[in-house]
């Protein structure tokens, strides 16, 4: 099955929705305008139920088809994210962000618009048996909005049995999809390290415990965790990305602070890396005489695609894009809070080609409108296949 003709007809309207959302980016849970825009459209489409305020600012629409046969799958959820990023846009697009310091640099505007397009089509045709639950989530970018919606009863309240997500992928050709079963995106943990040495005059370093030198040693030592502790056939990342110390060129600072991120694809590797960070920090503290405290906070879990639902997603993608345009991809070390939904219910997370665009979270990034027909058609075909009338 190629792109659905009706979706091609709707493409200009879906694109206009995206451009509107793109011009008015909102962060984290503060997506009131976007959520209202989504809720208004769902009501216009004739959704049987529209619920707002789930997970603070999430929106859910329910579209009911024919009554399913006994024992058949009854309810599936489709999820899009609504929030933007605290980045100054650098695109010069006619519909560029109107909000200084905020932009849709990850394509959530496109995700939201495509799911709205699918909701409109499904509400018009209702060529399925069961319920479709369209989920518009806030705070994917670091706020765990998926977990907040689940805590507010998303899965149980609407009886969701399977759940599916989609994200655009720069570098993947437009009209292509990428997906694999099992771990597809990494867990993300944060590590904050405080080093307390003995400050003093830069000309008398022997009278000090140099927190900068200790920090440099610690950063280097932490890299040995991945290179010398983790199995080379496993995946892990330890990146220290902030180093704050001192405010004068001739003063050895007493305090240094390091901040970083840890990414893994398996629970045992995650446990190992956390343990070794504490051990390495303790070793550096003992050898230098500094006091080092480590705060390790676990964030999003691993995104794990369920095998059966991944097979379904692959089949649908092939129907739309052709066999050669569905790529089996290696896991990414980026993170996604759709992981929480896949912990709660079986499902799959697929990537949609965005072409040769700037990368995600880049100030020159833009969602590719040519991808709209493929992503929207995927959602529709997924529903009509999984909830076959």
Coordinates of C-alpha atoms in Angstrom, one line a residue:
X1 CA 0.0 0.0 0.0
X2 CA 1.5 3.4 -1.0
X3 CA 0.7 6.7 0.7
X4 CA -3.1 7.0 1.3
X5 CA -4.7 9.3 -1.3
X6 CA -6.8 11.1 1.3
X7 CA -3.7 11.8 3.3
X8 CA -2.1 13.3 0.3
X9 CA -5.1 15.6 0.0
X10 CA -4.9 16.5 3.7
X11 CA -1.1 17.2 3.5
X12 CA -1.4 21.0 3.0
X13 CA -3.7 21.3 6.0
X14 CA -1.5 19.1 8.2
X15 CA 1.5 21.1 7.1
X16 CA -0.3 24.3 8.1
X17 CA -1.0 22.9 11.5
X18 CA 2.7 22.1 11.9
X19 CA 3.8 25.6 10.9
X20 CA 1.4 27.1 13.4
X21 CA 2.8 24.9 16.2
X22 CA 6.3 25.6 15.0
X23 CA 5.8 29.4 15.3
X24 CA 4.6 29.0 18.9
X25 CA 7.0 26.6 20.7
X26 CA 6.4 25.8 24.3
X27 CA 8.6 24.0 26.8
X28 CA 8.2 21.0 29.1
X29 CA 4.8 21.0 30.7
X30 CA 4.0 24.6 29.7
X31 CA 2.4 23.6 26.5
X32 CA -1.0 25.2 27.1
X33 CA -1.4 26.8 23.7
X34 CA -0.3 23.6 21.8
X35 CA -2.6 21.4 24.0
X36 CA -5.6 23.7 23.4
X37 CA -4.8 23.7 19.6
X38 CA -4.8 19.9 19.7
X39 CA -7.9 19.5 21.8
X40 CA -9.8 21.9 19.5
X41 CA -8.8 20.0 16.4
X42 CA -9.8 16.7 17.9
X43 CA -13.3 18.0 18.9
X44 CA -13.7 19.4 15.3
X45 CA -12.9 16.0 13.9
X46 CA -15.7 14.4 16.0
X47 CA -13.6 12.3 18.3
X48 CA -15.9 10.4 20.7
X49 CA -13.9 11.6 23.8
X50 CA -11.4 14.4 24.3
X51 CA -9.6 14.6 27.6
X52 CA -7.3 17.4 28.7
X53 CA -5.0 17.8 31.7
X54 CA -3.7 14.3 31.8
X55 CA -0.1 14.4 33.0
X56 CA -0.7 18.1 33.7
X57 CA -1.1 19.3 30.1
X58 CA -1.4 16.1 28.0
X59 CA -4.4 15.6 25.7
X60 CA -6.1 12.3 24.8
X61 CA -8.6 11.7 22.0
X62 CA -10.6 8.5 21.7
X63 CA -12.0 7.4 18.3
X64 CA -14.4 4.4 18.4
X65 CA -14.8 2.0 15.5
X66 CA -17.0 -1.0 15.1
X67 CA -17.3 -3.5 18.0
X68 CA -14.4 -5.9 17.9
X69 CA -15.0 -9.7 17.9
X70 CA -14.6 -11.5 21.1
X71 CA -11.0 -12.1 22.0
X72 CA -9.6 -9.6 19.5
X73 CA -7.4 -6.6 20.2
X74 CA -9.7 -3.8 21.3
X75 CA -7.7 -0.7 22.0
X76 CA -4.4 0.7 20.7
X77 CA -2.6 3.9 21.6
X78 CA -0.7 6.2 19.3
X79 CA 1.6 8.8 20.9
X80 CA 3.0 12.1 19.8
X81 CA 5.0 14.7 21.8
X82 CA 4.2 18.4 21.9
X83 CA 7.1 20.2 23.6
X84 CA 9.9 22.3 22.1
X85 CA 13.5 23.1 23.2
X86 CA 15.2 26.1 24.8
X87 CA 17.2 26.9 21.6
X88 CA 17.3 30.0 19.6
X89 CA 16.1 29.2 16.1
X90 CA 18.5 29.9 13.2
X91 CA 16.5 28.9 10.1
X92 CA 15.1 32.1 8.5
X93 CA 11.9 30.1 7.7
X94 CA 8.8 32.2 7.0
X95 CA 7.2 30.3 9.9
X96 CA 10.2 30.4 12.2
X97 CA 9.7 30.6 16.0
X98 CA 8.1 33.8 17.3
X99 CA 9.4 33.1 20.8
X100 CA 12.9 34.1 21.5
X101 CA 15.1 31.3 22.9
X102 CA 12.6 28.5 22.1
X103 CA 12.2 26.4 19.0
X104 CA 10.9 23.0 17.7
X105 CA 14.4 21.6 17.2
X106 CA 13.4 18.0 17.5
X107 CA 10.4 17.8 15.2
X108 CA 7.7 17.4 17.8
X109 CA 5.6 19.9 15.8
X110 CA 5.7 17.4 12.9
X111 CA 4.9 14.5 15.2
X112 CA 1.9 16.3 16.6
X113 CA 0.6 17.4 13.2
X114 CA 0.9 13.9 11.7
X115 CA -1.0 12.3 14.5
X116 CA -3.7 15.0 14.2
X117 CA -3.9 14.2 10.5
X118 CA -4.3 10.5 11.3
X119 CA -7.0 11.3 13.9
X120 CA -9.0 13.3 11.4
X121 CA -8.9 10.5 8.8
X122 CA -9.8 7.8 11.4
X123 CA -12.6 9.9 12.7
X124 CA -14.0 10.3 9.2
X125 CA -13.7 6.7 8.0
X126 CA -13.8 4.5 11.2
X127 CA -12.7 1.5 9.1
X128 CA -11.6 -0.5 12.2
X129 CA -13.0 -2.5 15.0
X130 CA -12.2 -1.2 18.5
X131 CA -10.9 2.0 19.9
X132 CA -8.0 4.2 18.9
X133 CA -6.5 6.4 21.6
X134 CA -4.4 9.3 20.3
X135 CA -2.0 10.6 22.9
X136 CA -0.4 14.0 22.8
X137 CA 2.2 14.2 25.5
X138 CA 4.0 17.1 27.1
X139 CA 7.6 17.2 28.5
X140 CA 9.4 14.6 26.5
X141 CA 12.5 16.8 26.6
X142 CA 13.7 15.9 30.1
X143 CA 10.4 16.2 32.0
X144 CA 9.2 12.5 31.8
X145 CA 5.8 13.6 30.5
X146 CA 5.1 10.0 29.5
X147 CA 5.5 8.8 33.1
X148 CA 3.3 11.7 34.3
X149 CA 0.5 10.6 31.9
X150 CA 0.8 7.0 32.9
X151 CA 0.7 8.0 36.6
X152 CA -2.6 9.9 35.8
X153 CA -4.1 6.6 34.6
X154 CA -3.5 6.8 30.8
X155 CA -3.2 3.1 30.2
X156 CA -5.9 1.8 32.5
X157 CA -8.4 4.6 32.1
X158 CA -8.6 4.1 28.3
X159 CA -7.9 0.3 28.3
X160 CA -4.9 0.6 26.1
X161 CA -3.5 -2.8 25.2
X162 CA -0.7 -1.9 22.8
X163 CA 1.1 1.5 22.3
X164 CA 3.1 2.9 19.4
X165 CA 5.4 5.9 19.0
X166 CA 7.2 7.6 16.1
X167 CA 10.2 10.0 15.8
X168 CA 11.7 11.7 12.8
X169 CA 15.2 10.7 11.9
X170 CA 17.6 13.2 10.1
X171 CA 19.8 11.3 7.8
X172 CA 17.2 8.7 7.0
X173 CA 15.8 9.3 3.5
X174 CA 12.3 10.8 3.2
X175 CA 9.9 8.0 2.5
X176 CA 11.9 5.5 4.5
X177 CA 11.5 4.0 8.0
X178 CA 14.0 2.5 10.5
X179 CA 13.2 0.1 13.3
X180 CA 14.5 -2.9 15.1
X181 CA 13.3 -5.2 17.9
X182 CA 14.8 -5.0 21.4
X183 CA 16.7 -2.0 22.8
X184 CA 16.4 0.8 20.4
X185 CA 17.4 3.9 22.5
X186 CA 19.4 4.2 25.7
X187 CA 18.6 4.9 29.3
X188 CA 19.8 8.3 30.4
X189 CA 21.2 9.0 33.9
X190 CA 22.7 12.2 35.3
X191 CA 25.8 12.4 37.5
X192 CA 26.7 15.5 39.6
X193 CA 30.1 15.5 41.2
X194 CA 31.3 18.0 43.8
X195 CA 35.1 18.2 44.5
X196 CA 36.2 20.0 47.6
X197 CA 39.9 20.6 47.8
X198 CA 42.0 23.3 49.6
X199 CA 42.1 26.6 47.8
X200 CA 45.0 29.0 47.8
X201 CA 47.4 31.1 45.8
X202 CA 48.3 29.8 42.4
X203 CA 52.0 30.5 43.2
X204 CA 51.8 28.1 46.2
X205 CA 50.2 25.0 44.8
X206 CA 52.0 22.8 47.3
X207 CA 49.9 24.3 50.1
X208 CA 46.7 23.5 48.3
X209 CA 44.6 20.5 47.0
X210 CA 43.8 21.7 43.6
X211 CA 40.2 21.0 42.8
X212 CA 40.8 21.7 39.1
X213 CA 43.6 19.1 38.9
X214 CA 41.5 16.6 40.8
X215 CA 38.6 17.2 38.4
X216 CA 40.8 16.7 35.4
X217 CA 42.1 13.4 36.9
X218 CA 38.6 12.3 37.7
X219 CA 37.3 13.0 34.2
X220 CA 40.1 11.0 32.7
X221 CA 39.7 8.2 35.1
X222 CA 35.9 7.9 34.5
X223 CA 36.6 7.2 30.8
X224 CA 38.3 4.0 31.9
X225 CA 34.9 2.6 32.9
X226 CA 33.7 2.3 29.4
X227 CA 37.1 1.3 27.9
X228 CA 38.2 -1.1 30.7
X229 CA 35.2 -2.2 32.7
X230 CA 32.3 -2.6 30.3
X231 CA 32.4 -5.5 28.0
X232 CA 33.5 -4.2 24.6
X233 CA 30.5 -5.9 23.0
X234 CA 28.1 -3.9 25.1
X235 CA 27.3 -0.2 24.8
X236 CA 27.8 2.6 27.3
X237 CA 28.6 6.3 27.3
X238 CA 30.0 8.4 30.2
X239 CA 30.2 12.0 29.2
X240 CA 31.2 14.8 31.6
X241 CA 29.9 17.9 29.9
X242 CA 30.2 20.6 32.5
X243 CA 33.2 21.7 34.6
X244 CA 32.8 24.7 36.9
X245 CA 35.6 26.0 39.0
X246 CA 37.3 29.2 40.0
X247 CA 36.9 32.9 39.0
X248 CA 40.5 34.2 39.0
X249 CA 43.6 33.2 37.1
X250 CA 45.9 33.3 40.2
X251 CA 43.6 31.5 42.7
X252 CA 43.4 27.7 43.0
X253 CA 39.7 27.2 43.6
X254 CA 38.6 25.2 46.6
X255 CA 35.5 23.8 44.9
X256 CA 35.0 22.3 41.5
X257 CA 31.7 20.8 40.1
X258 CA 31.3 18.3 37.3
X259 CA 28.1 17.4 35.6
X260 CA 27.5 14.7 33.0
X261 CA 25.3 12.0 31.5
X262 CA 25.5 8.2 31.4
X263 CA 23.8 6.1 28.6
X264 CA 23.4 2.4 28.5
X265 CA 21.3 -0.2 26.8
X266 CA 21.0 -3.0 29.4
X267 CA 20.1 -3.0 33.1
X268 CA 23.2 -4.9 34.2
X269 CA 25.5 -2.5 32.4
X270 CA 23.6 0.5 33.9
X271 CA 24.1 -1.0 37.4
X272 CA 27.8 -1.6 36.7
X273 CA 28.5 1.9 35.4
X274 CA 26.8 3.5 38.3
X275 CA 28.8 1.4 40.8
X276 CA 32.1 2.1 39.1
X277 CA 31.5 5.9 39.0
X278 CA 31.2 5.8 42.8
X279 CA 34.3 3.6 43.1
X280 CA 36.5 5.6 40.7
X281 CA 35.5 8.9 42.5
X282 CA 36.4 7.3 45.8
X283 CA 39.7 6.2 44.5
X284 CA 40.6 9.6 43.1
X285 CA 39.6 11.2 46.4
X286 CA 41.8 8.9 48.3
X287 CA 44.8 9.5 46.1
X288 CA 44.5 13.3 46.0
X289 CA 43.2 14.1 49.5
X290 CA 40.1 15.9 48.1
X291 CA 36.6 15.3 49.3
X292 CA 34.4 14.1 46.4
X293 CA 30.7 13.5 46.6
X294 CA 28.7 11.9 43.8
X295 CA 25.0 12.3 43.1
X296 CA 23.7 9.8 40.6
X297 CA 20.2 10.1 39.4
X298 CA 18.5 7.6 37.1
X299 CA 16.4 9.1 34.3
X300 CA 14.6 7.6 31.4
X301 CA 14.8 3.8 31.0
X302 CA 15.9 2.0 27.9
X303 CA 13.4 2.1 25.0
X304 CA 12.8 -1.6 24.3
X305 CA 10.7 -2.5 21.3
X306 CA 8.6 -5.6 21.7
X307 CA 9.2 -8.3 19.1
X308 CA 5.6 -9.0 17.9
X309 CA 4.7 -5.3 17.7
X310 CA 8.0 -4.5 16.0
X311 CA 7.2 -7.1 13.3
X312 CA 3.8 -5.5 12.8
X313 CA 5.4 -2.0 12.5
X314 CA 7.9 -3.3 10.0
X315 CA 5.2 -4.9 7.9
X316 CA 3.1 -1.7 7.9
X317 CA 6.1 0.4 7.0
X318 CA 7.0 -1.9 4.1
X319 CA 3.4 -1.7 2.8
X320 CA 3.8 2.1 2.7
X321 CA 7.4 2.6 1.7
X322 CA 8.5 -0.6 0.0
X323 CA 10.8 -3.4 1.3
X324 CA 14.0 -1.6 0.5
X325 CA 12.9 1.5 2.4
X326 CA 12.5 -0.1 5.8
X327 CA 15.9 -0.1 7.5
X328 CA 17.0 -2.4 10.4
X329 CA 18.8 0.1 12.6
X330 CA 21.3 -0.3 15.4
X331 CA 20.4 1.2 18.8
X332 CA 20.9 4.9 19.4
X333 CA 22.5 6.2 22.5
X334 CA 20.0 9.1 22.7
X335 CA 17.1 8.7 25.1
X336 CA 13.3 8.9 24.8
X337 CA 10.6 8.8 27.5
X338 CA 8.4 6.6 25.3
X339 CA 10.4 4.0 27.2
X340 CA 7.9 4.4 30.1
X341 CA 5.0 3.5 27.8
X342 CA 6.8 0.5 26.5
X343 CA 7.4 -0.7 30.0
X344 CA 3.6 -0.3 30.7
X345 CA 2.3 -2.0 27.5
X346 CA 3.7 -3.9 24.5
X347 CA 4.4 -1.8 21.5
X348 CA 7.1 -0.4 19.1
X349 CA 8.9 2.9 18.4
X350 CA 9.7 3.6 14.8
X351 CA 11.8 6.3 13.0
X352 CA 10.6 8.2 10.0
X353 CA 13.0 9.6 7.4
X354 CA 13.6 13.4 7.6
X355 CA 16.1 13.5 4.8
X356 CA 19.3 15.4 4.7
X357 CA 18.4 17.9 7.4
X358 CA 20.3 19.4 10.3
X359 CA 20.5 17.1 13.3
X360 CA 18.1 17.0 16.1
X361 CA 18.5 19.7 18.8
X362 CA 20.4 21.9 16.3
X363 CA 19.3 25.5 15.8
X364 CA 19.1 25.0 12.0
X365 CA 16.9 21.9 12.3
X366 CA 13.5 21.7 10.6
X367 CA 11.0 18.9 10.3
X368 CA 10.6 17.9 6.7
X369 CA 7.1 18.5 5.4
X370 CA 7.6 15.9 2.7
X371 CA 7.6 13.3 5.4
X372 CA 4.1 14.1 6.6
X373 CA 2.3 11.8 4.1
X374 CA 4.4 8.8 5.1
X375 CA 4.1 9.2 8.8
X376 CA 0.4 9.9 8.7
X377 CA -0.3 7.0 6.4
X378 CA 1.7 4.7 8.7
X379 CA -0.5 5.6 11.7
X380 CA -3.7 5.0 9.7
X381 CA -2.5 1.7 8.2
X382 CA -1.3 0.5 11.6
X383 CA -4.8 1.1 13.1
X384 CA -6.6 -0.5 10.2
X385 CA -4.3 -3.5 10.4
X386 CA -4.2 -4.1 14.1
X387 CA -7.9 -3.4 14.6
X388 CA -9.1 -5.0 11.4
X389 CA -12.8 -4.8 11.0

